[in-house]
Short mmCIF file of C-alpha atoms in Angstrom, two decimals:
data_model
loop_
_atom_site.label_atom_id
_atom_site.label_comp_id
_atom_site.label_asym_id
_atom_site.label_seq_id
_atom_site.Cartn_x
_atom_site.Cartn_y
_atom_site.Cartn_z
CA MET A 28 26.75 6.25 -20.15
CA PHE A 29 25.72 2.65 -18.82
CA VAL A 30 23.66 0.39 -20.99
CA PRO A 31 22.57 -2.88 -19.25
CA GLN A 32 22.80 -6.22 -21.21
CA LEU A 33 19.31 -8.40 -20.78
CA GLU A 34 21.41 -11.82 -20.97
CA PRO A 35 24.53 -11.08 -18.63
CA VAL A 36 25.10 -14.63 -17.34
CA ALA A 37 26.12 -17.05 -20.14
CA GLY A 38 23.86 -15.36 -22.75
CA SER A 39 20.91 -17.06 -20.87
CA LEU A 40 17.94 -14.90 -20.22
CA ALA A 41 16.96 -17.76 -17.58
CA LEU A 42 19.98 -18.21 -15.95
CA SER A 43 20.30 -13.95 -15.87
CA ALA A 44 17.04 -13.65 -14.39
CA LEU A 45 17.57 -16.46 -11.90
CA VAL A 46 20.75 -14.32 -10.70
CA ALA A 47 18.72 -11.12 -10.84
CA ALA A 48 16.18 -12.68 -8.53
CA LEU A 49 18.79 -13.04 -5.93
CA PRO A 50 18.17 -10.03 -3.80
CA LEU A 51 14.71 -10.31 -3.61
CA ALA A 52 15.11 -13.93 -2.85
CA THR A 53 17.91 -12.74 -0.27
CA VAL A 54 15.34 -10.69 1.59
CA LEU A 55 12.23 -12.66 1.63
CA THR A 56 14.64 -16.05 2.90
CA LEU A 57 16.06 -14.09 5.68
CA LEU A 58 12.66 -12.48 6.73
CA GLY A 59 10.73 -15.79 6.16
CA ALA A 60 13.06 -18.69 6.76
CA ALA A 61 15.68 -16.96 8.81
CA ARG A 62 13.84 -15.17 10.92
CA VAL A 63 16.74 -12.17 10.51
CA ARG A 64 15.02 -8.62 11.52
CA ALA A 65 13.80 -6.42 8.57
CA PRO A 66 16.55 -3.48 8.61
CA ARG A 67 19.11 -6.34 8.46
CA ALA A 68 17.48 -8.45 5.77
CA GLY A 69 16.98 -5.01 3.65
CA LEU A 70 20.65 -4.03 3.80
CA ALA A 71 21.55 -7.58 3.07
CA GLY A 72 19.34 -7.66 0.30
CA LEU A 73 20.82 -4.49 -0.90
CA ALA A 74 24.59 -5.96 -0.48
CA VAL A 75 23.59 -8.60 -2.84
CA ALA A 76 22.00 -6.24 -5.46
CA GLY A 77 24.86 -4.30 -5.62
CA LEU A 78 26.97 -7.26 -6.09
CA VAL A 79 25.02 -8.81 -8.73
CA ALA A 80 24.90 -5.30 -10.61
CA TRP A 81 28.59 -4.89 -10.36
CA GLY A 82 29.62 -8.40 -10.94
CA ALA A 83 26.87 -10.02 -13.31
CA TYR A 84 25.82 -6.69 -15.27
CA ASP A 85 29.09 -4.61 -15.19
CA MET A 86 27.62 -1.48 -13.66
CA PRO A 87 30.21 0.70 -12.58
CA VAL A 88 30.58 1.02 -8.99
CA GLY A 89 30.23 4.68 -8.67
CA GLN A 90 26.88 4.01 -10.46
CA THR A 91 26.15 1.29 -8.86
CA LEU A 92 26.29 3.35 -5.33
CA SER A 93 24.56 6.36 -6.84
CA SER A 94 21.36 4.83 -7.74
CA ALA A 95 21.10 3.17 -4.48
CA ALA A 96 21.43 6.94 -2.75
CA GLN A 97 18.75 8.06 -5.11
CA GLY A 98 16.29 4.91 -4.09
CA ALA A 99 17.32 5.75 -0.42
CA LEU A 100 16.22 9.37 -1.07
CA PHE A 101 13.07 8.46 -2.46
CA GLY A 102 12.31 5.91 0.35
CA LEU A 103 12.79 9.01 2.78
CA PHE A 104 11.05 11.53 0.47
CA PRO A 105 7.94 11.01 -0.28
CA ILE A 106 7.57 7.48 0.99
CA LEU A 107 8.51 8.10 4.76
CA TRP A 108 7.48 11.48 4.86
CA ILE A 109 4.03 10.43 4.28
CA VAL A 110 3.99 7.80 6.81
CA VAL A 111 5.60 9.77 9.22
CA ASN A 112 3.52 12.57 9.11
CA ALA A 113 0.14 10.35 9.01
CA LEU A 114 1.47 8.71 12.51
CA TRP A 115 2.22 11.84 13.68
CA VAL A 116 -1.42 12.67 13.34
CA TYR A 117 -2.46 9.77 15.03
CA ARG A 118 0.14 10.50 17.82
CA MET A 119 -1.76 13.70 18.47
CA THR A 120 -5.30 12.19 18.43
CA VAL A 121 -3.98 9.77 21.11
CA ARG A 122 -2.14 12.25 23.06
CA THR A 123 -5.43 14.03 23.49
CA ASP A 124 -7.66 11.09 24.04
CA HIS A 125 -9.55 11.59 20.89
CA PHE A 126 -8.23 8.38 19.37
CA ASP A 127 -10.22 6.48 22.27
CA VAL A 128 -13.34 8.87 21.06
CA LEU A 129 -12.82 7.81 17.50
CA ARG A 130 -12.53 3.87 18.69
CA ARG A 131 -15.63 3.98 20.97
CA SER A 132 -17.12 5.71 17.88
CA PHE A 133 -16.43 3.03 15.82
CA GLY A 134 -17.36 0.20 18.28
CA ARG A 135 -20.41 1.54 19.10
CA LEU A 136 -21.36 0.60 15.35
CA SER A 137 -21.09 -2.73 16.13
CA ASP A 138 -19.37 -4.78 18.90
CA ASP A 139 -18.59 -7.66 17.21
CA PRO A 140 -14.96 -7.49 16.52
CA ARG A 141 -15.56 -9.31 13.07
CA VAL A 142 -17.45 -6.42 12.14
CA GLN A 143 -14.90 -4.06 13.61
CA ALA A 144 -12.44 -5.56 11.36
CA LEU A 145 -14.46 -4.56 8.52
CA VAL A 146 -15.24 -1.20 9.53
CA ILE A 147 -11.50 -0.08 10.49
CA ALA A 148 -9.21 -2.00 8.54
CA PHE A 149 -11.51 -2.62 5.22
CA CYS A 150 -13.61 0.71 4.97
CA PHE A 151 -11.58 3.28 7.34
CA GLY A 152 -8.22 1.66 5.97
CA ALA A 153 -9.18 2.24 2.41
CA LEU A 154 -10.10 5.84 2.91
CA LEU A 155 -6.81 6.35 4.50
CA GLU A 156 -4.87 4.42 1.38
CA ALA A 157 -7.00 6.91 -0.70
CA LEU A 158 -6.01 10.11 1.16
CA ALA A 159 -2.20 8.81 2.01
CA GLY A 160 -1.29 5.51 1.14
CA PHE A 161 2.33 4.56 1.50
CA GLY A 162 1.86 2.24 4.87
CA ALA A 163 -0.10 4.54 6.66
CA PRO A 164 -3.30 2.57 6.79
CA VAL A 165 -1.79 -0.37 7.99
CA ALA A 166 0.16 1.78 10.78
CA ILE A 167 -3.36 3.28 11.68
CA CYS A 168 -5.67 0.57 11.48
CA SER A 169 -3.72 -1.99 13.35
CA VAL A 170 -3.16 0.24 16.38
CA MET A 171 -6.94 0.91 16.36
CA LEU A 172 -7.69 -2.95 16.23
CA VAL A 173 -5.36 -3.48 19.29
CA ALA A 174 -6.96 -0.57 21.15
CA LEU A 175 -10.10 -2.47 20.62
CA GLY A 176 -8.67 -5.85 22.25
CA PHE A 177 -7.27 -7.52 19.24
CA ASP A 178 -4.11 -9.36 19.49
CA PRO A 179 -1.11 -7.49 18.20
CA VAL A 180 -0.49 -10.05 15.51
CA ARG A 181 -3.85 -10.89 14.57
CA ALA A 182 -4.35 -6.91 13.99
CA ALA A 183 -1.35 -6.65 12.01
CA VAL A 184 -2.38 -9.74 9.59
CA VAL A 185 -6.02 -8.24 9.35
CA ALA A 186 -4.53 -4.61 8.43
CA LEU A 187 -2.04 -5.93 6.17
CA VAL A 188 -4.60 -8.34 4.24
CA ALA A 189 -7.23 -5.58 4.43
CA ASN A 190 -4.68 -2.95 2.76
CA THR A 191 -4.59 -4.61 -0.85
CA GLU A 192 -7.83 -4.17 -2.72
CA PRO A 193 -7.67 -0.37 -2.64
CA VAL A 194 -4.17 -0.06 -3.48
CA ALA A 195 -4.25 0.29 -7.27
CA PHE A 196 -6.24 3.68 -6.75
CA GLY A 197 -4.81 4.88 -3.71
CA ALA A 198 -3.05 8.03 -2.76
CA MET A 199 -5.43 9.85 -4.98
CA GLY A 200 -4.85 7.47 -7.88
CA THR A 201 -1.35 8.12 -7.93
CA PRO A 202 -0.63 4.35 -9.27
CA VAL A 203 -3.05 4.45 -12.10
CA VAL A 204 -1.88 7.74 -12.79
CA THR A 205 1.92 6.77 -13.04
CA LEU A 206 1.04 3.67 -15.07
CA ALA A 207 -1.13 5.92 -18.04
CA GLN A 208 1.89 8.00 -18.07
CA VAL A 209 4.64 5.36 -18.18
CA THR A 210 2.78 3.62 -21.01
CA GLU A 211 1.16 6.49 -23.04
CA LEU A 212 -2.21 4.71 -22.75
CA PRO A 213 -5.01 7.10 -21.63
CA LEU A 214 -5.70 7.46 -18.12
CA ASP A 215 -9.30 6.71 -18.58
CA THR A 216 -8.69 3.52 -20.37
CA VAL A 217 -5.98 2.23 -17.83
CA ALA A 218 -8.36 3.30 -14.80
CA SER A 219 -11.54 1.71 -16.39
CA VAL A 220 -9.72 -1.77 -16.78
CA VAL A 221 -8.13 -1.63 -13.37
CA GLY A 222 -11.65 -0.85 -12.27
CA ARG A 223 -12.81 -4.28 -13.82
CA GLN A 224 -10.70 -6.27 -12.10
CA THR A 225 -9.79 -4.98 -8.44
CA PRO A 226 -13.38 -4.79 -7.76
CA LEU A 227 -13.55 -8.67 -7.87
CA LEU A 228 -10.99 -8.68 -5.00
CA ALA A 229 -13.04 -6.89 -2.85
CA LEU A 230 -15.85 -9.72 -2.87
CA LEU A 231 -13.42 -12.06 -1.49
CA VAL A 232 -11.40 -9.75 0.81
CA PRO A 233 -14.12 -8.95 3.52
CA LEU A 234 -14.99 -12.55 3.56
CA LEU A 235 -11.41 -13.42 4.18
CA LEU A 236 -11.01 -10.73 6.71
CA VAL A 237 -14.00 -12.25 8.91
CA ALA A 238 -12.55 -15.74 8.67
CA LEU A 239 -8.86 -14.36 9.77
CA VAL A 240 -10.57 -12.92 12.84
CA ASP A 241 -12.61 -15.81 14.01
CA GLY A 242 -12.18 -18.87 11.41
CA ARG A 243 -14.92 -20.68 9.90
CA ARG A 244 -17.39 -19.63 12.75
CA GLY A 245 -16.67 -15.99 11.51
CA LEU A 246 -17.27 -16.60 7.97
CA ARG A 247 -20.59 -18.64 8.73
CA GLU A 248 -22.03 -16.16 11.08
CA THR A 249 -20.66 -12.68 9.40
CA TRP A 250 -20.85 -13.63 5.82
CA ARG A 251 -23.84 -10.98 5.07
CA PRO A 252 -22.43 -8.24 6.24
CA ALA A 253 -18.75 -9.07 5.00
CA LEU A 254 -20.55 -9.55 1.49
CA ALA A 255 -22.49 -6.45 1.58
CA CYS A 256 -19.81 -4.76 2.38
CA GLY A 257 -17.49 -5.81 -0.50
CA PHE A 258 -20.30 -5.77 -3.18
CA ALA A 259 -21.34 -1.87 -2.07
CA PHE A 260 -17.20 -1.49 -2.06
CA ALA A 261 -16.94 -3.03 -5.66
CA LEU A 262 -19.92 -1.30 -7.28
CA ALA A 263 -18.73 2.26 -6.19
CA GLN A 264 -15.26 1.56 -6.88
CA PHE A 265 -16.31 -0.02 -10.41
CA ALA A 266 -18.45 3.10 -11.04
CA ALA A 267 -16.02 5.75 -10.03
CA ALA A 268 -13.00 4.26 -11.98
CA ASN A 269 -14.95 4.08 -15.15
CA TYR A 270 -17.48 7.12 -15.33
CA LEU A 271 -16.23 9.53 -12.51
CA SER A 272 -12.35 9.77 -11.81
CA ALA A 273 -9.74 7.29 -10.64
CA GLN A 274 -8.93 9.82 -7.81
CA LEU A 275 -12.14 9.40 -6.27
CA ALA A 276 -12.60 5.39 -6.71
CA ASP A 277 -11.46 4.55 -2.95
CA ILE A 278 -13.28 7.56 -1.33
CA GLY A 279 -16.38 6.76 -2.77
CA ALA A 280 -15.93 2.96 -2.25
CA ALA A 281 -14.92 3.38 1.42
CA LEU A 282 -17.69 5.42 2.26
CA ALA A 283 -20.46 2.78 0.18
CA GLY A 284 -18.62 -0.06 2.14
CA ALA A 285 -19.06 1.32 5.62
CA ALA A 286 -22.81 2.42 4.56
CA ALA A 287 -23.58 -0.87 3.72
CA LEU A 288 -22.50 -2.22 6.73
CA ALA A 289 -24.31 0.29 8.77
CA ALA A 290 -27.38 -0.75 6.70
CA THR A 291 -27.23 -4.29 7.28
CA PRO A 292 -29.04 -5.38 10.16
CA SER A 293 -27.05 -8.57 11.34
CA ALA A 294 -24.14 -6.23 11.44
CA ARG A 295 -25.62 -4.44 14.33
CA ARG A 296 -26.38 -7.79 16.28
CA PRO A 297 -24.19 -8.06 19.55
CA ALA A 298 -21.80 -10.48 19.69
CA SER A 299 -21.83 -13.50 22.26
CA GLU A 300 -19.47 -13.54 24.77
CA ARG A 301 -17.92 -16.68 23.48
CA VAL A 302 -16.91 -14.95 20.36
CA ARG A 303 -15.53 -11.83 22.31
CA ALA A 304 -13.36 -13.95 24.36
CA ALA A 305 -12.19 -16.01 21.52
CA VAL A 306 -11.15 -12.97 19.51
CA LEU A 307 -10.36 -10.20 22.03
CA THR A 308 -7.27 -10.55 24.54
CA GLY A 309 -7.92 -7.84 26.84
CA ALA A 310 -10.75 -5.58 28.24
CA HIS A 311 -9.39 -2.80 25.96
CA GLY A 312 -12.89 -2.20 24.30
CA ALA A 313 -15.02 -2.21 27.62
CA ASP A 314 -15.50 1.31 27.66
CA VAL A 315 -17.00 1.19 24.29
CA ASP A 316 -20.42 2.27 25.86
CA ARG A 317 -19.24 5.38 27.41
CA VAL A 318 -21.08 8.24 25.74
CA ASP A 319 -18.79 11.05 24.58
CA PRO A 320 -19.85 14.68 24.17
CA ARG A 321 -20.76 15.67 20.43
CA PRO A 322 -18.09 18.04 20.27
CA GLU A 323 -15.21 15.71 21.29
CA VAL A 324 -16.59 13.20 18.82
CA LEU A 325 -16.53 16.03 16.11
CA ARG A 326 -12.85 16.62 16.96
CA ALA A 327 -12.20 13.09 17.12
CA TYR A 328 -13.27 12.80 13.20
CA ALA A 329 -11.55 16.10 12.37
CA PRO A 330 -8.18 15.17 11.26
CA TYR A 331 -9.27 13.00 9.01
CA ALA A 332 -11.97 15.24 7.54
CA LEU A 333 -8.88 17.78 7.33
CA ILE A 334 -6.72 15.34 5.50
CA VAL A 335 -10.07 14.87 2.96
CA ALA A 336 -10.19 18.64 2.74
CA VAL A 337 -6.57 19.21 2.11
CA PHE A 338 -6.13 16.79 -0.57
CA SER A 339 -9.49 17.77 -2.23
CA ILE A 340 -7.96 21.45 -2.55
CA ALA A 341 -4.98 20.48 -3.88
CA GLN A 342 -6.42 18.72 -6.67
CA LEU A 343 -7.98 21.88 -8.04
CA GLY A 344 -6.35 23.52 -10.93
CA PRO A 345 -5.68 27.01 -9.40
CA VAL A 346 -3.89 25.14 -6.23
CA LYS A 347 -2.47 22.20 -8.15
CA GLU A 348 -0.27 24.10 -10.59
CA PRO A 349 1.25 26.44 -7.99
CA LEU A 350 1.70 23.34 -6.04
CA GLU A 351 3.61 21.35 -9.17
CA ARG A 352 5.87 24.42 -9.90
CA ALA A 353 7.63 24.13 -6.57
CA THR A 354 8.94 20.86 -7.38
CA GLN A 355 12.81 20.93 -7.95
CA ARG A 356 14.12 18.89 -10.76
CA PHE A 357 17.95 18.16 -11.18
CA ASP A 358 20.81 16.02 -12.51
CA TRP A 359 21.24 13.33 -10.30
CA PRO A 360 25.20 13.40 -9.79
CA PHE A 361 27.16 10.35 -11.00
CA LEU A 362 24.54 8.70 -12.36
CA ASP A 363 24.21 8.05 -16.19
CA ALA A 364 22.35 5.11 -17.08
CA ALA A 365 20.18 3.86 -19.89
CA SER A 366 17.59 1.16 -20.82
CA ALA A 367 18.76 -1.98 -22.36
CA GLU A 368 17.64 -0.06 -25.72
CA GLY A 369 20.07 2.40 -25.21
CA GLU A 370 17.61 5.13 -24.28
CA ARG A 371 18.54 7.37 -21.49
CA LEU A 372 16.61 7.04 -18.25
CA GLY A 373 14.33 9.61 -16.61
CA ALA A 374 16.07 8.38 -13.22
CA ASN A 375 19.08 10.62 -14.57
CA VAL A 376 16.71 13.50 -13.51
CA PHE A 377 15.60 13.55 -9.90
CA ALA A 378 12.22 15.25 -8.92
CA LEU A 379 11.59 16.65 -5.50
CA PRO A 380 7.67 17.51 -4.99
CA LEU A 381 8.41 19.47 -2.29
CA LEU A 382 4.66 20.63 -1.99
CA ALA A 383 2.62 18.60 -4.38
CA THR A 384 3.03 15.08 -2.23
CA GLY A 385 1.24 13.57 0.18
CA GLY A 386 3.27 13.86 3.12
CA THR A 387 3.68 17.42 3.11
CA LEU A 388 -0.40 17.92 2.27
CA VAL A 389 -0.87 15.50 5.46
CA LEU A 390 1.70 18.07 7.37
CA LEU A 391 -0.77 20.84 6.71
CA ALA A 392 -3.55 18.84 7.68
CA GLY A 393 -1.59 17.81 11.02
CA LEU A 394 -0.90 21.49 12.04
CA GLY A 395 -4.72 21.73 11.57
CA THR A 396 -5.25 19.05 13.55
CA ALA A 397 -2.80 20.23 16.30
CA ARG A 398 -5.31 23.75 16.35
CA VAL A 399 -8.29 21.71 16.68
CA LEU A 400 -7.54 19.14 19.05
CA ARG A 401 -5.92 22.09 21.19
CA VAL A 402 -2.03 20.49 21.03
CA PRO A 403 0.44 23.22 21.84
CA LEU A 404 3.15 23.92 19.40
CA ARG A 405 5.90 22.54 21.78
CA ALA A 406 4.01 19.22 22.20
CA ALA A 407 2.89 18.81 18.62
CA LEU A 408 6.84 19.00 17.80
CA GLY A 409 7.43 16.85 20.60
CA GLU A 410 5.25 13.76 19.15
CA TRP A 411 6.60 14.70 15.60
CA LEU A 412 10.19 13.67 16.77
CA ALA A 413 8.86 10.89 18.70
CA THR A 414 7.00 9.61 16.06
CA VAL A 415 10.38 9.49 13.73
CA ARG A 416 12.40 7.97 16.77
CA GLU A 417 9.75 5.21 16.95
CA LEU A 418 9.97 4.73 12.95
CA ARG A 419 13.88 4.53 13.11
CA ALA A 420 14.15 0.48 12.04
CA ALA A 421 11.26 1.16 9.66
CA ILE A 422 13.45 3.95 8.16
CA VAL A 423 16.41 1.88 7.57
CA THR A 424 14.01 -0.93 6.08
CA VAL A 425 12.33 1.22 3.70
CA THR A 426 15.36 3.17 2.88
CA SER A 427 17.42 -0.16 1.95
CA VAL A 428 14.53 -1.86 0.02
CA LEU A 429 14.05 1.06 -2.43
CA ALA A 430 17.91 1.40 -2.76
CA LEU A 431 18.09 -2.36 -3.73
CA ALA A 432 14.88 -1.50 -5.99
CA TYR A 433 16.78 1.29 -7.68
CA VAL A 434 19.90 -0.64 -8.23
CA MET A 435 17.93 -3.68 -9.53
CA ASN A 436 15.95 -1.39 -12.14
CA LEU A 437 18.97 0.87 -12.92
CA SER A 438 21.31 -1.98 -13.35
CA GLY A 439 19.02 -4.07 -15.67
CA GLN A 440 18.12 -7.00 -13.10
CA ALA A 441 14.59 -5.84 -13.21
CA ALA A 442 14.52 -5.80 -16.94
CA THR A 443 15.77 -9.52 -17.33
CA ILE A 444 13.05 -10.50 -15.01
CA GLY A 445 10.55 -8.79 -16.53
CA HIS A 446 11.73 -10.12 -20.11
CA PHE A 447 11.97 -13.57 -18.97
CA VAL A 448 8.36 -13.61 -17.76
CA ALA A 449 7.03 -11.53 -20.93
CA ALA A 450 8.89 -14.56 -22.95
CA ALA A 451 6.00 -16.77 -21.76
CA GLY A 452 4.13 -15.64 -24.78
CA GLY A 453 0.25 -16.71 -24.50
CA GLY A 454 0.81 -17.64 -20.92
CA LEU A 455 1.88 -14.04 -20.54
CA ALA A 456 -2.02 -12.95 -19.74
CA PHE A 457 -1.39 -15.56 -16.52
CA LEU A 458 2.03 -14.41 -15.76
CA SER A 459 1.37 -10.52 -16.19
CA PRO A 460 -0.26 -9.92 -12.38
CA VAL A 461 2.81 -11.60 -11.27
CA LEU A 462 5.33 -9.11 -12.79
CA GLY A 463 3.13 -6.67 -10.98
CA TRP A 464 3.39 -8.76 -7.59
CA PHE A 465 7.05 -8.95 -7.82
CA GLY A 466 7.23 -5.44 -8.44
CA VAL A 467 5.23 -4.23 -5.51
CA ALA A 468 6.88 -7.01 -3.27
CA VAL A 469 10.42 -5.50 -4.13
CA THR A 470 9.35 -1.56 -3.80
CA GLY A 471 6.40 -1.68 -1.36
CA SER A 472 4.43 0.66 -3.61
CA ASP A 473 2.26 -0.05 -6.49
CA THR A 474 3.34 3.39 -8.06
CA SER A 475 6.95 2.27 -8.16
CA ALA A 476 5.78 -1.36 -9.57
CA ASN A 477 4.21 0.54 -12.34
CA ALA A 478 6.46 2.73 -13.03
CA LEU A 479 9.50 -0.28 -13.22
CA PHE A 480 7.02 -2.51 -15.42
CA GLY A 481 4.39 -0.57 -17.07
CA GLY A 482 6.14 -0.03 -20.26
CA LEU A 483 7.59 -3.68 -20.47
CA GLN A 484 4.07 -4.77 -20.08
CA VAL A 485 2.58 -2.77 -22.85
CA THR A 486 5.80 -4.14 -25.31
CA ALA A 487 5.05 -7.68 -24.24
CA ALA A 488 1.62 -7.53 -24.85
CA ARG A 489 2.04 -6.00 -28.60
CA GLU A 490 4.58 -8.73 -29.24
CA SER A 491 2.22 -11.56 -28.05
CA GLY A 492 -0.81 -10.16 -29.83
CA LEU A 493 -2.69 -9.32 -26.41
CA SER A 494 -4.24 -5.98 -25.46
CA PRO A 495 -1.88 -3.45 -23.92
CA GLU A 496 -4.26 -1.86 -21.74
CA LEU A 497 -5.15 -5.22 -20.59
CA LEU A 498 -1.62 -6.25 -19.44
CA ALA A 499 -0.88 -3.03 -18.20
CA ALA A 500 -3.51 -2.83 -16.25
CA ALA A 501 -3.03 -6.66 -14.70
CA GLY A 502 0.25 -5.57 -13.32
CA SER A 503 -0.88 -2.92 -11.53
CA SER A 504 -3.96 -5.36 -10.20
CA GLY A 505 -1.54 -8.25 -9.17
CA GLY A 506 0.75 -5.64 -7.88
CA VAL A 507 -1.67 -4.98 -4.79
CA LEU A 508 -1.59 -8.19 -3.54
CA GLY A 509 2.10 -7.96 -3.01
CA LYS A 510 1.68 -4.89 -1.00
CA MET A 511 1.36 -7.35 2.10
CA VAL A 512 4.52 -9.23 1.70
CA SER A 513 6.56 -5.97 1.03
CA PRO A 514 9.72 -5.77 3.90
CA GLN A 515 8.45 -1.73 4.11
CA ASN A 516 4.55 -2.63 5.17
CA LEU A 517 5.99 -5.58 7.28
CA THR A 518 7.94 -3.20 8.94
CA ILE A 519 5.56 -0.40 9.50
CA ALA A 520 3.15 -3.03 10.52
CA CYS A 521 5.31 -4.28 13.44
CA ALA A 522 6.47 -1.06 14.56
CA ALA A 523 2.58 -0.11 14.91
CA VAL A 524 1.62 -2.93 17.07
CA GLY A 525 5.07 -3.30 19.14
CA LEU A 526 6.17 -6.25 17.29
CA THR A 527 9.59 -4.91 16.12
CA GLY A 528 11.88 -7.83 15.01
CA ARG A 529 8.82 -10.01 14.33
CA GLU A 530 8.50 -9.24 10.45
CA GLY A 531 9.28 -12.94 9.55
CA ASP A 532 6.41 -14.05 11.79
CA LEU A 533 3.95 -11.71 9.92
CA LEU A 534 5.33 -12.65 6.34
CA ARG A 535 4.70 -16.35 7.23
CA ARG A 536 1.01 -15.57 8.11
CA VAL A 537 0.11 -13.45 5.27
CA LEU A 538 2.27 -15.03 2.46
CA PRO A 539 -0.52 -17.78 1.56
CA TRP A 540 -3.44 -15.12 1.62
CA SER A 541 -0.91 -12.94 -0.65
CA LEU A 542 -0.12 -15.80 -3.24
CA GLY A 543 -3.84 -17.45 -3.12
CA LEU A 544 -5.44 -13.97 -4.08
CA LEU A 545 -2.61 -13.55 -6.43
CA LEU A 546 -3.53 -17.11 -8.02
CA VAL A 547 -7.38 -15.53 -8.16
CA MET A 548 -6.18 -12.47 -10.17
CA CYS A 549 -4.12 -14.29 -12.58
CA LEU A 550 -6.91 -16.43 -13.36
CA ILE A 551 -9.33 -13.33 -13.78
CA VAL A 552 -6.81 -11.40 -16.11
CA LEU A 553 -6.28 -15.05 -18.09
CA ALA A 554 -10.01 -15.36 -18.71
CA GLN A 555 -10.38 -11.48 -19.74
CA SER A 556 -7.83 -12.24 -22.36
CA THR A 557 -10.21 -15.17 -24.01
CA PRO A 558 -14.08 -15.05 -24.95
CA VAL A 559 -14.97 -16.12 -21.23
CA LEU A 560 -14.46 -12.92 -19.61
CA GLY A 561 -13.40 -10.88 -22.50
CA TRP A 562 -17.03 -8.99 -22.59
CA MET A 563 -15.91 -7.46 -19.30
CA LEU A 564 -13.29 -5.16 -20.92
CA PRO A 565 -14.02 -1.59 -22.49
#
């Protein structure tokens, strides 16, 4: 059994943490400074992680390769399994022209591109995050914005920034459910605290989106609908997370935000030609006034209604239990790893959720979509294979980054960084969201970051005399802000809008906003650990 050391470099936690951070630093530097393409940056980071695991942490080569293989498989299934099937549904709507019908339907809500960004990237994106997550909202929403006339880079940046606030409750609440499992804290309590942190971001993100679309003018002219949307979203998310169900938090918030936009008079005012000329790069949205037959509009919305229906049915007890029983569990070959405390890790046993996973449910909804949109079976299969070909660069990136994350986790690199941050003592409340941000930046998943650092957050909180529930939630809430800089999300965004190879450009555009919002979350959590905002906690 391999038992990692926390201080393998000169017996120093600080030096060990510095060495352990080299894989992530390699990926971000290659992407942001050297402008290396994401697949190569991911593979380079994986190579560095393997060298650090073997050279500094004395992890056997066989176990290092085995842990990388497990991470790569997790990247393929369930993460890319969800993304591929979600984009497959989207491609079928494009093939049958129902994507244009849906775009025109959204466009008729407002011809103002700043409001359209709120409707599509923030509200519709949150609904997609609630149902599928794992990159699907960024891919679909960025393409919709491009179809309305947005510049591809601006569309990708808006979609990435918007895909932050709903992440903690995404994929039917999977991140907070995972957090409750790994920390052994009550789900209701954890969800309640997260539901008193992330809604505060909902008040800021819509304002930031209209500023990204049209600068100060956008903020000056559309702050009312942005604030109304954000306030309704925040209120609904808070209410659902605290009093209803964490699984429904994002669905209710997305619908409430969209309803608030529709009810705000200024959101329906026509945009000036000067605004449209400054924001839009083409005439893609020129047909927005075309009136589509009602049956075709219903068909355009049908794929997403089917996804909602399939996911809702899958949560019912009589259905959920048989789906979960189909999960296959087996000992992962050539891997026998323990934590730094000597406890055997759950990663030694691999779970393959064949049916009880979002990708399979989206696949079922996709089959229904093919029937509703009248796509022949052969054509539907062709679109699925075309989706895989289109995402081949993203597949390399995602699998390499997840392999990197598993090597860092199982070799002890992630634990070293976690303990270094936890050593901050009283400053832990401020740094706790940073740990979550780091985890999501590496793995691209708030679920994975919660599994990686959730237990550590609770242990550090108890040692520091802070609330375990607060710090566990803080890691998840801070993690959502690492989503926009994760290599796999950057790759998915680039692949969706035809910017393959320009992941570094996107990283430079979104990194300042990611760090700025992270600072806001750190200050919120710090204040919640004191009487200043301590009254907010349950």
